[in-house]
PDB file of C-alpha atoms and ligand atoms in Angstrom:
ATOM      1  CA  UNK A  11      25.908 -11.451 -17.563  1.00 80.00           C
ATOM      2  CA  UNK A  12      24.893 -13.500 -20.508  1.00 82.00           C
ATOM      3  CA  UNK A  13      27.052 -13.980 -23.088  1.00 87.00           C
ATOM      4  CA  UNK A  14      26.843 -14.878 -27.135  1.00 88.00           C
ATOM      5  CA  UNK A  15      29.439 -15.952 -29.214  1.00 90.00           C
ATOM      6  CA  UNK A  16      29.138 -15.723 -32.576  1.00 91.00           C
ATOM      7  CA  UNK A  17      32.087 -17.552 -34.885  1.00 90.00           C
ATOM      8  CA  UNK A  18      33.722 -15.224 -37.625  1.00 91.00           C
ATOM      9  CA  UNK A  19      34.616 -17.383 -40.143  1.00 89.00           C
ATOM     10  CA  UNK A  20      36.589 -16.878 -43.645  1.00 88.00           C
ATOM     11  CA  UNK A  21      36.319 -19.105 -47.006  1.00 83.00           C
ATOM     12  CA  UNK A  22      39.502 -20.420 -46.873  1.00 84.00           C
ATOM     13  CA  UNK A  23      40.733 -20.987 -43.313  1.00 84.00           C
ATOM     14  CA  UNK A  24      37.590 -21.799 -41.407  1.00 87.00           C
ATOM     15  CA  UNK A  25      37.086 -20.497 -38.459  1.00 90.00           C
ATOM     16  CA  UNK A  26      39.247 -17.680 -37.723  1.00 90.00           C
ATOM     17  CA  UNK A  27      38.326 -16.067 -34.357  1.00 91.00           C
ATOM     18  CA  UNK A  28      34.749 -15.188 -32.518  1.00 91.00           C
ATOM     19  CA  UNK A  29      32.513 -12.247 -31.425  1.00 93.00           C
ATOM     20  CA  UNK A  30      31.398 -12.239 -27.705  1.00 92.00           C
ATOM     21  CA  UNK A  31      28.455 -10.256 -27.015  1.00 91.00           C
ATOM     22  CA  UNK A  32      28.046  -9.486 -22.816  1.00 88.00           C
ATOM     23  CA  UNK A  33      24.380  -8.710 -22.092  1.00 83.00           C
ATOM     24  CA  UNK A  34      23.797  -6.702 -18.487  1.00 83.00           C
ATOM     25  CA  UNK A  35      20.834  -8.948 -17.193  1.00 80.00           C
ATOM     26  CA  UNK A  36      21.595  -7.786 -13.514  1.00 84.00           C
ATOM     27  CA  UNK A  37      18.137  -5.397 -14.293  1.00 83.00           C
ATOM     28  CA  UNK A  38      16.172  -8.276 -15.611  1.00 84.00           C
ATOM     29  CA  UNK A  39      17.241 -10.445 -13.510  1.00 84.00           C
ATOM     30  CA  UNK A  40      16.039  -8.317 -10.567  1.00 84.00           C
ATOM     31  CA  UNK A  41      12.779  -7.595 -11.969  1.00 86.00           C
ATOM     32  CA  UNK A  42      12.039 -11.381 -12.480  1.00 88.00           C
ATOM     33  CA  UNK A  43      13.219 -12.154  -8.890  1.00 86.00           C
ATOM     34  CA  UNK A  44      10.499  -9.155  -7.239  1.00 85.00           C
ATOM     35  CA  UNK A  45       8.139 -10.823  -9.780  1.00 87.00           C
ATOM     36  CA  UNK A  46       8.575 -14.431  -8.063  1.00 90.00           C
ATOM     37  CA  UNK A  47       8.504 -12.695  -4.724  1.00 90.00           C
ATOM     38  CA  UNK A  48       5.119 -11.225  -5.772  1.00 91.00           C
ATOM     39  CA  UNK A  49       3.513 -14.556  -6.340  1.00 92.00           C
ATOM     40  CA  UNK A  50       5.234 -16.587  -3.620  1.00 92.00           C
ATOM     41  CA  UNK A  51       3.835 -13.767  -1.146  1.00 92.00           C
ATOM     42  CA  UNK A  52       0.497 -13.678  -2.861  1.00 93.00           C
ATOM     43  CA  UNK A  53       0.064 -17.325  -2.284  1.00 94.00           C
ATOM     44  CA  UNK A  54       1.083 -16.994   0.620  1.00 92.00           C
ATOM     45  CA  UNK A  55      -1.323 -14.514   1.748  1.00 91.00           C
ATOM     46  CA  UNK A  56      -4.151 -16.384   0.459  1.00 93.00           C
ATOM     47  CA  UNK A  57      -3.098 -19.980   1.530  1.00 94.00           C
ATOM     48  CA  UNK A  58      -3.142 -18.322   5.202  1.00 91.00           C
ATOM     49  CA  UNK A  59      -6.955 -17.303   5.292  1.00 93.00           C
ATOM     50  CA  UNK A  60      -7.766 -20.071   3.351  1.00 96.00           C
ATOM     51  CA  UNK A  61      -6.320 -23.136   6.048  1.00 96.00           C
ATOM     52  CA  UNK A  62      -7.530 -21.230   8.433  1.00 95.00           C
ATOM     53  CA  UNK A  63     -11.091 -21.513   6.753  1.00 97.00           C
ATOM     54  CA  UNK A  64     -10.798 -25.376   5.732  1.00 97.00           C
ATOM     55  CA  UNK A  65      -9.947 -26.221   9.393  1.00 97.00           C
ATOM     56  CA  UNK A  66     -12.779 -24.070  11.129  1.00 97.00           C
ATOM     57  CA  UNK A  67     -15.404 -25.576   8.836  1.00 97.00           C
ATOM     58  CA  UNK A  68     -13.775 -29.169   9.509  1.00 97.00           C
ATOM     59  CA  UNK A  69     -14.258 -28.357  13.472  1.00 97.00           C
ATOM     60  CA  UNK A  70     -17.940 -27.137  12.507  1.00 96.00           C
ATOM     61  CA  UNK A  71     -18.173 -31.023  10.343  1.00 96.00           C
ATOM     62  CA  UNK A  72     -16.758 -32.785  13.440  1.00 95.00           C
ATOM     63  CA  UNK A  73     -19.071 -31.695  15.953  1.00 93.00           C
ATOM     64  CA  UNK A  74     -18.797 -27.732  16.698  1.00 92.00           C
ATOM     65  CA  UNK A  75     -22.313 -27.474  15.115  1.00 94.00           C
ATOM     66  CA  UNK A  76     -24.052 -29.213  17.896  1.00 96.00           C
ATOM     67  CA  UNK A  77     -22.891 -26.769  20.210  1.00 95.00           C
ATOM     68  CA  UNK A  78     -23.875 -23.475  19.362  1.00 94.00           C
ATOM     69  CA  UNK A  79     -21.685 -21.154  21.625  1.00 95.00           C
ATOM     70  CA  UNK A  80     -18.984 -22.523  19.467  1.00 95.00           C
ATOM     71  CA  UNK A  81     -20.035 -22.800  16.339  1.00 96.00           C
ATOM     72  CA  UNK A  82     -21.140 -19.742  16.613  1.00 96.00           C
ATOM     73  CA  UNK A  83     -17.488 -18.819  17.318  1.00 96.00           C
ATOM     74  CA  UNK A  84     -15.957 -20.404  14.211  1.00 97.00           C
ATOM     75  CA  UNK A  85     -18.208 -18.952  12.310  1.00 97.00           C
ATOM     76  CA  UNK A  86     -17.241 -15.770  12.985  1.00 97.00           C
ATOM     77  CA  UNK A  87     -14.213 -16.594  12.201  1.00 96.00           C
ATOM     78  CA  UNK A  88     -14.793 -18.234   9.383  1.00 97.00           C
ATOM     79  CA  UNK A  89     -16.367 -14.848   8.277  1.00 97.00           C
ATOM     80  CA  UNK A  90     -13.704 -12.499   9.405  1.00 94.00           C
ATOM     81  CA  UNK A  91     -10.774 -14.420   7.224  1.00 94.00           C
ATOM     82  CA  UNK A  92     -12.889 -14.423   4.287  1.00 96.00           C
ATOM     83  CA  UNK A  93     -13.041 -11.030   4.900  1.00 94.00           C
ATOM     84  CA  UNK A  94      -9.692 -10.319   5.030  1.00 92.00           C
ATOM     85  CA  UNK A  95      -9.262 -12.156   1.650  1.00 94.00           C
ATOM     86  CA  UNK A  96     -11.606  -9.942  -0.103  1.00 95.00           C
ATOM     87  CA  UNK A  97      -9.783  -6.773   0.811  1.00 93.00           C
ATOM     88  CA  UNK A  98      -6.725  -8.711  -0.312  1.00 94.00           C
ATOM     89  CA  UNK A  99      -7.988  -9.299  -3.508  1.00 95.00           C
ATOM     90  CA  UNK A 100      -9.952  -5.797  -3.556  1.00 94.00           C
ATOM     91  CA  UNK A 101      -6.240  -4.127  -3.068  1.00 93.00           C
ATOM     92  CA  UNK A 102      -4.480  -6.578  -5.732  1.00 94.00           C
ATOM     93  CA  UNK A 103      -7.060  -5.771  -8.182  1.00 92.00           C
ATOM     94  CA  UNK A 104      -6.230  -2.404  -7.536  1.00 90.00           C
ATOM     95  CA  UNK A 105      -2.605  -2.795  -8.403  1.00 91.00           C
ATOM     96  CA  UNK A 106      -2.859  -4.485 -10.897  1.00 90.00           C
ATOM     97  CA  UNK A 107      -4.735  -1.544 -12.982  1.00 87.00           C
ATOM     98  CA  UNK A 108      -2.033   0.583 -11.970  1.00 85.00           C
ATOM     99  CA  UNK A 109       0.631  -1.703 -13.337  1.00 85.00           C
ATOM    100  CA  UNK A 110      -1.363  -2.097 -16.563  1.00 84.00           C
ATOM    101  CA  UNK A 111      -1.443   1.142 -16.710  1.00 78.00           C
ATOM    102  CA  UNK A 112      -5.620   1.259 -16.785  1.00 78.00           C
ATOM    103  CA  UNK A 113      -6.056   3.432 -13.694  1.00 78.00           C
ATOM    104  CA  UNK A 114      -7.479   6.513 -15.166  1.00 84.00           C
ATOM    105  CA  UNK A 115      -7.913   9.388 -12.787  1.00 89.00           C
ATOM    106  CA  UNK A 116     -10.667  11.900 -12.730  1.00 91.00           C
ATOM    107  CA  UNK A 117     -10.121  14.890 -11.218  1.00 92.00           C
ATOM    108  CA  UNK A 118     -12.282  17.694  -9.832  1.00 93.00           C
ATOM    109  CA  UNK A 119     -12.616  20.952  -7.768  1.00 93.00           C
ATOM    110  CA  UNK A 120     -11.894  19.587  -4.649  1.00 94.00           C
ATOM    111  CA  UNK A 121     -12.311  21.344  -0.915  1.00 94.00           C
ATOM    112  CA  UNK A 122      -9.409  19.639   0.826  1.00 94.00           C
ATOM    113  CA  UNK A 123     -10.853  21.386   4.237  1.00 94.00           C
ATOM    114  CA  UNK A 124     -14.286  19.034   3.715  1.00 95.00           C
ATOM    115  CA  UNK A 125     -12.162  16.112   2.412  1.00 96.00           C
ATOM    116  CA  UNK A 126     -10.199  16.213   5.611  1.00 96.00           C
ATOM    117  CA  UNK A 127     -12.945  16.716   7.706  1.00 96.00           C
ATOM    118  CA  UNK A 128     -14.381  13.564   6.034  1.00 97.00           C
ATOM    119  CA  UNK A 129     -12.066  11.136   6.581  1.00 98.00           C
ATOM    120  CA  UNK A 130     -11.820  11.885   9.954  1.00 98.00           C
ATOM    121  CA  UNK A 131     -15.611  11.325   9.923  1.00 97.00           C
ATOM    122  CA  UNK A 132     -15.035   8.336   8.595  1.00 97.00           C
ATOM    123  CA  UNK A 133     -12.594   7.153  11.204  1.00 98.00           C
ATOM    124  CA  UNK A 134     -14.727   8.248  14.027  1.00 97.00           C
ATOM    125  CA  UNK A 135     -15.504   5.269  15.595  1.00 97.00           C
ATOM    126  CA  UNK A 136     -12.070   3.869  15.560  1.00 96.00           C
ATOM    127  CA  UNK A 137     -10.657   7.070  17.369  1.00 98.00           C
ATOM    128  CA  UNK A 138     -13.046   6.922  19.867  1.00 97.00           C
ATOM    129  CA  UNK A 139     -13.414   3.077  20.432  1.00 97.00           C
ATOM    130  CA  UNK A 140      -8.998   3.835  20.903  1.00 97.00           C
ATOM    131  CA  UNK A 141      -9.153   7.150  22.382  1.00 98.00           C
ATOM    132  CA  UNK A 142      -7.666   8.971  20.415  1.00 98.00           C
ATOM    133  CA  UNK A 143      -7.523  12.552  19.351  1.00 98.00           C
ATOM    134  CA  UNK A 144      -7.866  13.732  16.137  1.00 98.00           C
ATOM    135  CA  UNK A 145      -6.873  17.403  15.433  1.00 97.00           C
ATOM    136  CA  UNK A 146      -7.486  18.731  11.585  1.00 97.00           C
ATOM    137  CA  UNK A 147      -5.119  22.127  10.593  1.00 96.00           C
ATOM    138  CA  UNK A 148      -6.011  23.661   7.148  1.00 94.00           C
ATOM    139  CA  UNK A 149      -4.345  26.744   5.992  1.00 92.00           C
ATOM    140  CA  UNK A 150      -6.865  29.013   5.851  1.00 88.00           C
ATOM    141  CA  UNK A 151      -5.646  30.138   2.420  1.00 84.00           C
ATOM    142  CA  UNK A 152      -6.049  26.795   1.007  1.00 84.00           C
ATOM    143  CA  UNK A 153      -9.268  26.010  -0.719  1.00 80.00           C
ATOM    144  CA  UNK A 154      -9.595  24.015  -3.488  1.00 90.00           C
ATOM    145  CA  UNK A 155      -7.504  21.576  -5.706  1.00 91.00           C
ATOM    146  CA  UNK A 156      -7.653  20.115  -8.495  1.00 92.00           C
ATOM    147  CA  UNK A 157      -7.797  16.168  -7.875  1.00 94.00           C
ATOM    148  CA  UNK A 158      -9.331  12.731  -8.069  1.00 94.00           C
ATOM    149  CA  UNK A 159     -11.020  12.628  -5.146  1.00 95.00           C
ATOM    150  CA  UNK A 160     -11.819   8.690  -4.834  1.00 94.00           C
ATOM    151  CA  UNK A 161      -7.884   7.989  -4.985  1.00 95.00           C
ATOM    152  CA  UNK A 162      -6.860  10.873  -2.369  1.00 97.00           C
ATOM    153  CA  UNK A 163      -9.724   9.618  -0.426  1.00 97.00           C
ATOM    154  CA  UNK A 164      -7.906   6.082  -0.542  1.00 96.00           C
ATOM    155  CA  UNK A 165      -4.703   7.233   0.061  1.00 97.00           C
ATOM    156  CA  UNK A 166      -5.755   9.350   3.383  1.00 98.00           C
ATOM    157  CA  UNK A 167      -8.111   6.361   4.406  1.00 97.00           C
ATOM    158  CA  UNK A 168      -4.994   4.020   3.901  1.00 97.00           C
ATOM    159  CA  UNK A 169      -2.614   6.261   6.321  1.00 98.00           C
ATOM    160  CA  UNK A 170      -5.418   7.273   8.799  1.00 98.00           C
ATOM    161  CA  UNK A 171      -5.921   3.775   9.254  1.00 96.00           C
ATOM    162  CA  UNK A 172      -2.344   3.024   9.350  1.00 96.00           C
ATOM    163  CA  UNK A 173      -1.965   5.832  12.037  1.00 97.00           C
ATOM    164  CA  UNK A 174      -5.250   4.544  13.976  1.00 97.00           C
ATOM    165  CA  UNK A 175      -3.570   0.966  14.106  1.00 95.00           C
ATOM    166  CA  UNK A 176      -0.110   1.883  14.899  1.00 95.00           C
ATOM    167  CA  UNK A 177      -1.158   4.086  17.544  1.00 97.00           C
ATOM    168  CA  UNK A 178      -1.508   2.960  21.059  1.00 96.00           C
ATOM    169  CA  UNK A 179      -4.954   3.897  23.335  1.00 97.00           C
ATOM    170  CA  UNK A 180      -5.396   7.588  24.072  1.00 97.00           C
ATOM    171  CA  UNK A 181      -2.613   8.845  21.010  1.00 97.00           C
ATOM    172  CA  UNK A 182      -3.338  11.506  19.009  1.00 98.00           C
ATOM    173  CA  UNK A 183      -3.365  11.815  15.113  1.00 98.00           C
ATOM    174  CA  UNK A 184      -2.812  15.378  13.340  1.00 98.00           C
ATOM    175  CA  UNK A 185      -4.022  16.321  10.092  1.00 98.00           C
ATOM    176  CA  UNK A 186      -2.245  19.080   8.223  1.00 97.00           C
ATOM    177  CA  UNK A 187      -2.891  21.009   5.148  1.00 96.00           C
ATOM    178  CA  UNK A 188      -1.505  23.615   3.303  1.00 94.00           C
ATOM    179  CA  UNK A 189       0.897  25.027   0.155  1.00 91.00           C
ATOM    180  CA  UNK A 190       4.116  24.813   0.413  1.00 90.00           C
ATOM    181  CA  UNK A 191       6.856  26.914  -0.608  1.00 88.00           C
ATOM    182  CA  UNK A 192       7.104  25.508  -4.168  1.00 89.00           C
ATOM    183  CA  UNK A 193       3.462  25.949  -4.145  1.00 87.00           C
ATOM    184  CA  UNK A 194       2.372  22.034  -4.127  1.00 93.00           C
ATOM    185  CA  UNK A 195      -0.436  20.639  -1.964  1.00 95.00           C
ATOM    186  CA  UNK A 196       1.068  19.325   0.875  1.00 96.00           C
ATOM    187  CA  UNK A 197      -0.886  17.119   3.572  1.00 97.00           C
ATOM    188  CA  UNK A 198       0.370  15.505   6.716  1.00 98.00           C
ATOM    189  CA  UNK A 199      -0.743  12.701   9.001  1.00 98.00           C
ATOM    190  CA  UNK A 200       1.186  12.588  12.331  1.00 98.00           C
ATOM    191  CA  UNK A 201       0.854  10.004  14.818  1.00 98.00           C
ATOM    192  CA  UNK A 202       1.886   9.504  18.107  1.00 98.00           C
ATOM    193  CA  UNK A 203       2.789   5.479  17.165  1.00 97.00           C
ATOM    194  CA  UNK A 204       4.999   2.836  17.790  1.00 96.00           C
ATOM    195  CA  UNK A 205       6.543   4.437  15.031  1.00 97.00           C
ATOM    196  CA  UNK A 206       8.967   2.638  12.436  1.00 96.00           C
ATOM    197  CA  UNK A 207      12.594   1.317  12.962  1.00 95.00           C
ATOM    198  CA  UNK A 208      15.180   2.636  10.978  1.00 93.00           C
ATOM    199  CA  UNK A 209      16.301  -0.128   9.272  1.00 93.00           C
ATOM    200  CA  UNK A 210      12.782  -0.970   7.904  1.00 94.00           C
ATOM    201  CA  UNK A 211      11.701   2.786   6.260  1.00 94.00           C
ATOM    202  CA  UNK A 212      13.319   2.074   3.198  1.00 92.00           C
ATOM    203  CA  UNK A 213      11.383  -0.635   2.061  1.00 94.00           C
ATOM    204  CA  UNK A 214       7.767   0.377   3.477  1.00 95.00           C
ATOM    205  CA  UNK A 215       6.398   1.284   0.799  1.00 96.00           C
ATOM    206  CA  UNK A 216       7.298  -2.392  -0.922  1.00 94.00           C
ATOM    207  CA  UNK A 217       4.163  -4.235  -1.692  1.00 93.00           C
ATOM    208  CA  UNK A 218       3.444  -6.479   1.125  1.00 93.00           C
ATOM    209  CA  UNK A 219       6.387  -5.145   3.373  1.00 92.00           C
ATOM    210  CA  UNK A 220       5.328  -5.404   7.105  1.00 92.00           C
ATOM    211  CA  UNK A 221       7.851  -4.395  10.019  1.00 92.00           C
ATOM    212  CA  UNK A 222       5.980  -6.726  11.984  1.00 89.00           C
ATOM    213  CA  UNK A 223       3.731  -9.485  10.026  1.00 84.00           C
ATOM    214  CA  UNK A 224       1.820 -11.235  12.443  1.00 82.00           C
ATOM    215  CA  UNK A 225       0.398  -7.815  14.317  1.00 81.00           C
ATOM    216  CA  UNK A 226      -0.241  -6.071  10.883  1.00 83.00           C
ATOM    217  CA  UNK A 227      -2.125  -9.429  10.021  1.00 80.00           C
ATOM    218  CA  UNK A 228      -4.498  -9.596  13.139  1.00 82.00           C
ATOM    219  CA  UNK A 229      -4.903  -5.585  12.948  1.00 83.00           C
ATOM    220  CA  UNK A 230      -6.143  -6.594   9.199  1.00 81.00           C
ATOM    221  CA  UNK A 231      -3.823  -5.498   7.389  1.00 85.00           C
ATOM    222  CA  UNK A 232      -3.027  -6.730   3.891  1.00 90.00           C
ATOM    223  CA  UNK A 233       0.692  -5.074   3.426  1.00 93.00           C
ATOM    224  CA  UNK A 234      -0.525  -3.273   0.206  1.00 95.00           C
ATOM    225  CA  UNK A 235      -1.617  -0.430   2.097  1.00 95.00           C
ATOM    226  CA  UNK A 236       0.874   1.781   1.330  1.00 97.00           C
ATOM    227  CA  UNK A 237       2.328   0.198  -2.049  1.00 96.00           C
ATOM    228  CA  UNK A 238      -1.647   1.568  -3.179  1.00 95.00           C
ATOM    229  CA  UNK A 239      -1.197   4.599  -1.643  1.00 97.00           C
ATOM    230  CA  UNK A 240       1.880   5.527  -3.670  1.00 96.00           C
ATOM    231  CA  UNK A 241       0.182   4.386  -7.068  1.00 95.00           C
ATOM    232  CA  UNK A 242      -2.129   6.866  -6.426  1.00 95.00           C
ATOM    233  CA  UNK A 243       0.191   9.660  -5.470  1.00 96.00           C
ATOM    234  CA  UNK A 244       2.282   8.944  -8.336  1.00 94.00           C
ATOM    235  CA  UNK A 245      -0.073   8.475 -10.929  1.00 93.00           C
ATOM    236  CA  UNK A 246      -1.224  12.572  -9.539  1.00 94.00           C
ATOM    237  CA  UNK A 247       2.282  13.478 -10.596  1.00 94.00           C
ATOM    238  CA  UNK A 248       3.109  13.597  -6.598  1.00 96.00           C
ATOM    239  CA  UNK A 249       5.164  12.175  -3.977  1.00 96.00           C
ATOM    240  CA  UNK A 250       4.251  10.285  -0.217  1.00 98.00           C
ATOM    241  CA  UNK A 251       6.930  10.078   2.221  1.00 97.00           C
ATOM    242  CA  UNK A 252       7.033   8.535   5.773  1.00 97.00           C
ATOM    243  CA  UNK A 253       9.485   9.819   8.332  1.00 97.00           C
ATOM    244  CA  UNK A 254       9.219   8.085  11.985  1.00 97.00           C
ATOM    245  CA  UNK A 255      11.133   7.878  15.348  1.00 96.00           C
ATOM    246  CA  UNK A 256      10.295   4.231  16.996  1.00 96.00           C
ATOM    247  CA  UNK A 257       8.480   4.552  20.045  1.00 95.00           C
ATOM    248  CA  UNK A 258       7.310   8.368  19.255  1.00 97.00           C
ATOM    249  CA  UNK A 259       5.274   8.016  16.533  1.00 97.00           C
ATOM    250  CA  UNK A 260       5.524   8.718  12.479  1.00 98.00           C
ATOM    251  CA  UNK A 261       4.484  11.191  10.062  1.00 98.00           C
ATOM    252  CA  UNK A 262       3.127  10.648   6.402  1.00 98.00           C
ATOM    253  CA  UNK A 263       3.847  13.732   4.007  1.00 98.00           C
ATOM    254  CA  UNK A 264       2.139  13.329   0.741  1.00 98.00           C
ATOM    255  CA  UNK A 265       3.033  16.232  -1.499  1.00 97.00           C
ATOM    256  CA  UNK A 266       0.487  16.476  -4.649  1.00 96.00           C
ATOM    257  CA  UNK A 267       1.555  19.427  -7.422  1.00 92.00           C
ATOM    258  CA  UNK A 268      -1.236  22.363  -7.581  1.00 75.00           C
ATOM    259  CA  UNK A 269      -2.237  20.867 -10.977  1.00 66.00           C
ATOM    260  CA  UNK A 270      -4.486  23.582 -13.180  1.00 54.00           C
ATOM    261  CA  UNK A 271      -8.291  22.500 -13.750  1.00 55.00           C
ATOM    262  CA  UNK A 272      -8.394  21.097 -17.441  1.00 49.00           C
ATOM    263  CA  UNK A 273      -5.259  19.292 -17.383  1.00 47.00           C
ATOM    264  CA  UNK A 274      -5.499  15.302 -16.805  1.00 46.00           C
ATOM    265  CA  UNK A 275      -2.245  13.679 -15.867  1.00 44.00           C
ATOM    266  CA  UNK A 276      -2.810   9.643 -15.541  1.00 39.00           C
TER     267      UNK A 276
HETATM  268  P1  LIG B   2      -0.573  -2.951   6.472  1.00 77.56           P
HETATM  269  O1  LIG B   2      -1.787  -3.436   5.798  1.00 77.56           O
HETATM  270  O2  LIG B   2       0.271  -4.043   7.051  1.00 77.56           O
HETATM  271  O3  LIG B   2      -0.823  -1.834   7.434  1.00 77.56           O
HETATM  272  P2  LIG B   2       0.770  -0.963   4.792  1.00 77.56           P
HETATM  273  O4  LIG B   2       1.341  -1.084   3.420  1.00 77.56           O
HETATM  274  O5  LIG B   2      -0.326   0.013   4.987  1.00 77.56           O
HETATM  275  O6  LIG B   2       0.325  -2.428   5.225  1.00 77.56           O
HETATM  276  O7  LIG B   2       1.942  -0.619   5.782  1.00 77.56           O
HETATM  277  C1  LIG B   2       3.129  -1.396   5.738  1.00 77.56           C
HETATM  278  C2  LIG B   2       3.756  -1.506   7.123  1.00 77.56           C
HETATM  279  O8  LIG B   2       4.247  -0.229   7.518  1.00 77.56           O
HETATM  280  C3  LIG B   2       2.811  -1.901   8.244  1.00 77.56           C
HETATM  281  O9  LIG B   2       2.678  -3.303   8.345  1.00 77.56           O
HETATM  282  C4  LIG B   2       3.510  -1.328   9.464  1.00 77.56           C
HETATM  283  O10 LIG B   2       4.534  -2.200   9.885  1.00 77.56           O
HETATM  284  C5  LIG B   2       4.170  -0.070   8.923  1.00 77.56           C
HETATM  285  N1  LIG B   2       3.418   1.171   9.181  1.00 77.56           N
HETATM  286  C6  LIG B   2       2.666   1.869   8.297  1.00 77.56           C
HETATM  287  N2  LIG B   2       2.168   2.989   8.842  1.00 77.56           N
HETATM  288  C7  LIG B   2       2.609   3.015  10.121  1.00 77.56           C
HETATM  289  C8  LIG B   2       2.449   3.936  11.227  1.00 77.56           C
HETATM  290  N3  LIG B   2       1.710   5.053  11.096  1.00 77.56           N
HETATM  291  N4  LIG B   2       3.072   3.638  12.383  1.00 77.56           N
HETATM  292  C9  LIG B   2       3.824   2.514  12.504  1.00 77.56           C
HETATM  293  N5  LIG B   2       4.018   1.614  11.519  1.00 77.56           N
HETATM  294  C10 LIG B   2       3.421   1.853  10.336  1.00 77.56           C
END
């Protein structure tokens, strides 16, 4: 609490007593705190990469150069955290239109078979290079919806890749679509994962929130994944939710209302 006190005085006898005013800051106060969080991890995700960078280029400087084998090797990674630092900044950027609320969305007709077909296109390589199988179920009384197909395509790339990475050689991923019974668009991406403890499914969705930093980091990730992800779902008027049993696997819902062509919700 904060608290003013403001003297009520009369003419003749001065001051004769005082009006305390208790202000709630508790929500404030919280707000503030996630907003120092936000920077402290921010910096923190950048000063990583960027060490790593200074000292790889000081090895190169030192002597690394003359010996290409090596240098070779430090420039690659030298590449690879840059890399990673552009899709950082790629995803902050992208949150950062959401929060100002600039993030316009522009829907279509969209064939949610194709679209699922697609990304799964798009992962091909992955799957195989892991082994995994990929199996796509589409109601066949589902057709098209009425959506911004760039953001659902980020949002199913995000939790296809999440699956992908969480998922251990020879898993299998299943893609689901269909209305349910309240009539919403409702798609599902099951894995057969390491899955998610407990303890940690309540915050997942918190911008860089990792259940395990150091593999999410070397699989790539940036722990904004899924903080995008919900952006997007939200700013559709929808909702994502992630159910998972560790050491079977998880399953991403993302529930997105059957909104009529002509009307633009952003
Ligand atoms: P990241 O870039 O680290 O993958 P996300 O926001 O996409 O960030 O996901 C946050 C965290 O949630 C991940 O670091 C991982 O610990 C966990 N996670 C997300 N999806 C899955 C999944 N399908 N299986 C297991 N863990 C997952």
């Amino acid at each position: 609490f904060r608290v003013t006190l403001t003297p009520i005085r009369r003419r003749d006898k001065g001051v004769v007593g005082a009006i305390a005013v208790l202000h709630d800051v508790t929500e404030s106060e919280k707000l503030e705190q996630s907003r120092r969080e936000f920077v402290a991890n921010v910096s923190h995700e950048l000063r990583t990469p960027l060490t790593t960078i200074k000292s790889y280029a000081e090895a190169l400087d030192d002597g690394a150069l003359s010996e290409p084998p090596l240098a070779e090797r430090f420039v690659g990674v030298i590449r690879s955290e840059t890399e990673r630092m552009i899709r950082l900044v790629t995803d902050l950027l992208h949150l950062s239109r959401f929060d100002s609320r600039q993030s316009q969305l522009r829907r279509q007709m969209t064939d949610v078979s194709e679209m699922i077909e697609d990304v799964v296109d798009r992962f091909s390589l992955q799957l195989r290079q892991k082994a995994i199988t990929a199996k796509v179920q589409v109601d066949p009384g589902l057709q098209k919806a009425w959506l911004d197909r760039d953001g659902i395509d980020q949002v199913l790339d995000n939790v296809v890749s999440n699956a992908i990475k969480y998922t251990l050689d020879g898993g299998s991923i299943d893609l689901s679509a269909k209305w349910d019974e309240s009539g919403q668009l409702s798609i599902a991406v099951k894995d057969t994962g390491i899955g998610i403890p407990r303890k940690d499914l309540d915050r997942i969705f918190e911008r860089f929130y990792r259940v395990d930093k150091a593999r999410s980091r070397s699989m790539g990730g940036t722990g904004l994944g899924l903080s995008i992800a919900r952006e997007i779902v939200r700013a559709h008027g929808g909702h994502i939710a992630l159910d998972s049993e560790p050491g079977h696997g998880t399953i991403v819902t993302i529930t997105l209302p059957a909104t009529q062509e002509g009307s633009e919700l952003a």
